[in-house]
Tab-separated table of C-alpha atoms in Angstrom:
chain	number	residue	atom	x	y	z
A	624	MET	CA	-29.404	-111.237	-25.665
A	625	SER	CA	-28.414	-114.534	-24.134
A	626	GLY	CA	-26.584	-115.345	-20.937
A	627	THR	CA	-23.374	-115.711	-22.953
A	628	THR	CA	-23.362	-112.092	-24.099
A	629	THR	CA	-19.846	-110.764	-24.593
A	630	VAL	CA	-18.453	-107.399	-23.629
A	631	ALA	CA	-17.722	-106.709	-27.299
A	632	GLU	CA	-21.381	-107.298	-28.237
A	633	VAL	CA	-22.615	-105.031	-25.466
A	634	ARG	CA	-20.147	-102.274	-26.311
A	635	ALA	CA	-21.187	-102.449	-29.944
A	636	GLU	CA	-24.789	-101.927	-28.899
A	637	LEU	CA	-23.811	-99.047	-26.621
A	638	ALA	CA	-21.896	-97.464	-29.500
A	639	ALA	CA	-25.004	-97.714	-31.670
A	640	LEU	CA	-26.982	-95.884	-28.988
A	641	GLU	CA	-24.484	-93.021	-28.813
A	642	ASP	CA	-26.151	-89.658	-29.465
A	643	PRO	CA	-23.922	-86.574	-29.905
A	644	ARG	CA	-26.635	-84.300	-28.517
A	645	ALA	CA	-27.016	-86.436	-25.397
A	646	ARG	CA	-23.242	-86.425	-24.977
A	647	ALA	CA	-23.144	-82.640	-25.162
A	648	VAL	CA	-25.764	-82.381	-22.407
A	649	ASN	CA	-24.113	-85.035	-20.236
A	650	GLU	CA	-20.656	-83.535	-20.584
A	651	ARG	CA	-21.922	-80.286	-19.093
A	652	HIS	CA	-22.516	-82.319	-15.935
A	653	GLY	CA	-19.165	-84.110	-16.105
A	654	ASP	CA	-20.527	-87.362	-17.561
A	655	ASP	CA	-18.584	-88.412	-20.657
A	656	HIS	CA	-21.133	-90.546	-22.493
A	657	GLY	CA	-23.914	-90.020	-25.005
A	658	VAL	CA	-26.333	-92.870	-24.275
A	659	ASN	CA	-29.911	-92.006	-23.311
A	660	LEU	CA	-30.465	-93.417	-19.824
A	661	GLY	CA	-33.898	-94.775	-20.717
A	662	LYS	CA	-32.355	-96.785	-23.544
A	663	LEU	CA	-29.538	-97.881	-21.238
A	664	ARG	CA	-32.074	-99.189	-18.725
A	665	ALA	CA	-33.957	-101.002	-21.492
A	666	LEU	CA	-30.739	-102.735	-22.508
A	667	ALA	CA	-30.081	-103.698	-18.883
A	668	LYS	CA	-33.585	-105.146	-18.620
A	669	ARG	CA	-32.882	-107.371	-21.626
A	670	LEU	CA	-29.521	-108.480	-20.311
A	671	LYS	CA	-30.879	-109.170	-16.817
A	672	THR	CA	-28.471	-109.857	-13.957
A	673	GLN	CA	-25.040	-111.014	-15.095
A	674	GLN	CA	-22.332	-110.457	-12.488
A	675	GLU	CA	-19.410	-111.655	-14.596
A	676	LEU	CA	-20.450	-109.423	-17.493
A	677	ALA	CA	-20.897	-106.520	-15.072
A	678	GLU	CA	-17.350	-106.941	-13.762
A	679	GLU	CA	-15.960	-107.025	-17.302
A	680	LEU	CA	-17.974	-103.985	-18.372
A	681	TRP	CA	-16.710	-102.049	-15.372
A	682	ASP	CA	-13.127	-102.934	-16.190
A	683	THR	CA	-13.416	-101.320	-19.637
A	684	GLY	CA	-13.314	-97.917	-17.957
A	685	ASP	CA	-15.988	-96.631	-20.347
A	686	THR	CA	-18.639	-94.529	-18.632
A	687	ALA	CA	-21.675	-95.928	-20.466
A	688	ALA	CA	-20.372	-99.472	-19.938
A	689	ARG	CA	-19.892	-98.791	-16.243
A	690	LEU	CA	-23.415	-97.420	-15.873
A	691	LEU	CA	-24.748	-100.563	-17.541
A	692	ALA	CA	-22.553	-102.705	-15.281
A	693	LEU	CA	-24.170	-101.136	-12.221
A	694	LEU	CA	-27.612	-102.075	-13.564
A	695	VAL	CA	-26.842	-105.733	-14.336
A	696	CYS	CA	-24.620	-106.603	-11.367
A	697	ARG	CA	-25.459	-108.362	-8.095
A	698	PRO	CA	-24.645	-105.747	-5.436
A	699	LYS	CA	-23.982	-108.283	-2.707
A	700	ALA	CA	-21.471	-110.148	-4.877
A	701	PHE	CA	-18.788	-107.452	-4.627
A	702	GLU	CA	-16.087	-107.784	-1.992
A	703	ARG	CA	-15.323	-104.789	0.209
A	704	ASP	CA	-11.962	-104.072	-1.422
A	705	ARG	CA	-13.501	-104.239	-4.884
A	706	LEU	CA	-16.093	-101.619	-3.945
A	707	ASP	CA	-13.391	-99.438	-2.437
A	708	ALA	CA	-11.389	-99.652	-5.654
A	709	MET	CA	-14.477	-98.921	-7.758
A	710	VAL	CA	-15.346	-95.715	-5.910
A	711	ARG	CA	-11.757	-94.516	-6.371
A	712	GLU	CA	-11.770	-95.363	-10.080
A	713	ALA	CA	-15.134	-93.742	-10.805
A	714	ARG	CA	-15.014	-90.013	-11.483
A	715	ALA	CA	-18.089	-89.423	-13.647
A	716	PRO	CA	-20.798	-88.052	-11.315
A	717	LYS	CA	-23.545	-90.353	-12.632
A	718	VAL	CA	-21.332	-93.420	-12.203
A	719	LEU	CA	-20.544	-92.414	-8.625
A	720	ASP	CA	-24.202	-91.752	-7.849
A	721	TRP	CA	-25.325	-95.102	-9.233
A	722	LEU	CA	-22.442	-96.958	-7.611
A	723	VAL	CA	-23.363	-95.643	-4.164
A	724	ASN	CA	-27.147	-95.798	-4.545
A	725	TYR	CA	-27.618	-98.982	-6.556
A	726	VAL	CA	-24.725	-101.087	-5.286
A	727	VAL	CA	-22.957	-99.959	-2.110
A	728	LYS	CA	-26.150	-99.198	-0.182
A	729	LYS	CA	-27.251	-102.805	-0.795
A	730	SER	CA	-23.880	-104.295	0.139
A	731	PRO	CA	-23.148	-106.030	3.451
A	732	HIS	CA	-20.013	-103.857	3.540
A	733	ALA	CA	-21.924	-100.558	3.430
A	734	GLU	CA	-21.419	-99.572	7.081
A	735	GLU	CA	-17.712	-100.429	7.097
A	736	LEU	CA	-17.217	-98.441	3.916
A	737	ARG	CA	-19.285	-95.531	5.250
A	738	LEU	CA	-16.939	-95.145	8.196
A	739	ALA	CA	-13.780	-95.540	6.126
A	740	TRP	CA	-14.846	-93.284	3.275
A	741	SER	CA	-16.204	-90.447	5.411
A	742	ALA	CA	-12.709	-89.850	6.792
A	743	ASP	CA	-10.891	-90.287	3.462
A	744	PRO	CA	-8.660	-87.413	2.311
A	745	ASP	CA	-10.011	-87.737	-1.244
A	746	PRO	CA	-13.085	-85.457	-1.280
A	747	VAL	CA	-14.863	-87.583	-3.888
A	748	VAL	CA	-14.465	-90.706	-1.752
A	749	ALA	CA	-15.466	-88.742	1.342
A	750	ALA	CA	-18.596	-87.582	-0.486
A	751	ALA	CA	-19.556	-91.235	-1.021
A	752	GLY	CA	-19.146	-91.789	2.710
A	753	TRP	CA	-21.387	-88.844	3.506
A	754	ALA	CA	-24.005	-90.141	1.062
A	755	LEU	CA	-24.073	-93.403	3.017
A	756	THR	CA	-24.359	-91.429	6.263
A	757	THR	CA	-27.335	-89.529	4.867
A	758	GLU	CA	-28.960	-92.862	4.053
A	759	ARG	CA	-28.487	-93.972	7.657
A	760	VAL	CA	-29.872	-90.695	9.012
A	761	ALA	CA	-32.986	-91.228	6.912
A	762	LYS	CA	-33.517	-94.955	7.477
A	763	ARG	CA	-31.435	-96.273	10.391
A	764	PRO	CA	-30.378	-93.396	12.655
A	765	ASP	CA	-29.987	-95.507	15.813
A	766	GLY	CA	-26.345	-95.463	16.866
A	767	LEU	CA	-25.451	-92.304	14.965
A	768	ASP	CA	-24.185	-89.311	16.926
A	769	LEU	CA	-26.169	-86.608	15.143
A	770	ALA	CA	-24.752	-83.826	17.314
A	771	ALA	CA	-21.212	-84.858	16.343
A	772	LEU	CA	-22.189	-85.004	12.669
A	773	LEU	CA	-23.565	-81.483	12.921
A	774	ASP	CA	-20.308	-80.361	14.575
A	775	VAL	CA	-18.307	-81.656	11.614
A	776	ILE	CA	-20.717	-80.175	9.079
A	777	GLU	CA	-20.672	-76.797	10.818
A	778	ALA	CA	-16.873	-76.742	10.814
A	779	GLU	CA	-16.184	-78.089	7.318
A	780	LEU	CA	-19.178	-77.506	5.029
A	781	LYS	CA	-18.432	-73.951	3.945
A	782	ASP	CA	-14.981	-74.683	2.511
A	783	ALA	CA	-15.521	-78.263	1.299
A	784	PRO	CA	-14.908	-79.054	-2.409
A	785	ASP	CA	-18.071	-79.015	-4.503
A	786	ARG	CA	-19.027	-82.699	-4.521
A	787	LEU	CA	-18.185	-83.174	-0.844
A	788	GLN	CA	-20.009	-79.970	0.029
A	789	TRP	CA	-23.107	-81.181	-1.778
A	790	ALA	CA	-23.049	-84.509	0.096
A	791	MET	CA	-22.491	-82.894	3.490
A	792	ASN	CA	-25.234	-80.355	2.813
A	793	HIS	CA	-27.630	-83.199	1.972
A	794	CYS	CA	-26.776	-84.810	5.302
A	795	LEU	CA	-27.383	-81.505	7.095
A	796	ALA	CA	-30.806	-81.199	5.490
A	797	GLN	CA	-31.652	-84.830	6.204
A	798	ILE	CA	-30.851	-84.446	9.896
A	799	GLY	CA	-33.174	-81.462	10.046
A	800	ILE	CA	-35.889	-83.294	8.141
A	801	SER	CA	-35.668	-86.558	10.081
A	802	ASP	CA	-35.080	-85.467	13.667
A	803	PRO	CA	-37.190	-82.729	15.279
A	804	ALA	CA	-34.722	-82.516	18.170
A	805	TYR	CA	-31.974	-81.298	15.844
A	806	ARG	CA	-34.131	-79.400	13.360
A	807	ALA	CA	-33.540	-75.933	14.770
A	808	ARG	CA	-29.780	-76.438	14.936
A	809	ALA	CA	-29.632	-77.837	11.401
A	810	ARG	CA	-31.598	-74.856	10.086
A	811	ALA	CA	-29.386	-72.431	12.033
A	812	ILE	CA	-26.215	-73.950	10.573
A	813	GLY	CA	-27.655	-73.661	7.093
A	814	GLU	CA	-28.705	-70.059	7.636
A	815	ARG	CA	-25.319	-69.028	9.002
A	816	LEU	CA	-23.227	-70.748	6.325
A	817	GLU	CA	-25.592	-69.905	3.423
A	818	VAL	CA	-24.242	-72.828	1.370
A	819	LEU	CA	-26.206	-73.206	-1.911
A	820	LYS	CA	-28.513	-70.364	-0.868
A	821	ASP	CA	-28.442	-68.877	-4.357
A	822	TYR	CA	-28.406	-72.186	-6.248
A	823	PRO	CA	-30.633	-71.875	-9.343
A	824	THR	CA	-33.652	-74.065	-8.692
A	825	PRO	CA	-36.181	-74.831	-11.452
A	826	ARG	CA	-39.833	-74.060	-10.769
A	827	GLY	CA	-41.472	-76.959	-8.956
A	828	CYS	CA	-38.184	-78.289	-7.549
A	829	THR	CA	-36.955	-78.080	-3.964
A	830	SER	CA	-34.015	-75.768	-3.267
A	831	PRO	CA	-30.832	-77.477	-2.005
A	832	TYR	CA	-30.401	-74.605	0.476
A	833	ALA	CA	-30.746	-76.573	3.722
A	834	PRO	CA	-33.239	-74.353	5.628
A	835	ALA	CA	-35.586	-74.202	2.622
A	836	TRP	CA	-35.129	-77.920	1.948
A	837	ILE	CA	-35.892	-78.809	5.571
A	838	ASP	CA	-38.981	-76.592	5.708
A	839	GLU	CA	-40.396	-77.954	2.450
A	840	MET	CA	-39.882	-81.622	3.303
A	841	VAL	CA	-41.263	-81.213	6.834
A	842	ARG	CA	-44.311	-79.497	5.339
A	843	ARG	CA	-44.819	-82.380	2.918
A	844	ASN	CA	-44.255	-85.032	5.567
A	845	GLU	CA	-46.771	-83.387	7.877
A	846	GLY	CA	-49.279	-83.147	5.058
A	847	ALA	CA	-49.589	-79.410	5.339
């Protein structure tokens, strides 16, 4: 495909990739599309980076088109308000995950959005803010008040809506994994609240239950 690819051409190709079986699987996870992600990535590789096309694909509102948009965009090209609007428009879990991980984390507006989103009354937007906080805990913890974060998690995790709960629980685990000084408290919070304790975890995967998650990742990091 050339640099003058149109949205109509791309959507026609996405339609040709639609697989009813893939859609059935994806819809069980809240993602309303039937395009194999490997094939979607192959299409993105052919298209290469095209910011204008990415913006137009996003504006279609179609989930597969939006996933493709997030693969062919230039993350730093989006203005802060555009990213804020995008996270509020996106409801498919995979779109939200890719938007935060592939675009917002690379944006110069990431820290400003992290602070704004974490306090947002919309739990889906707040979850995006907590995902950005988890990234900072893991990679740039200087300046974060980890004790205050643990206070909020301890008070709000148990009754948080599912997506927000998952994001806050990830942050809890990451604090315990990354900072030995707060490890015991993070584990204790997880043990008391028991959030995701009984989550079905496939063999070979790490449980999302924070104490187990912390213990496993610390073991790996220490090479035990």
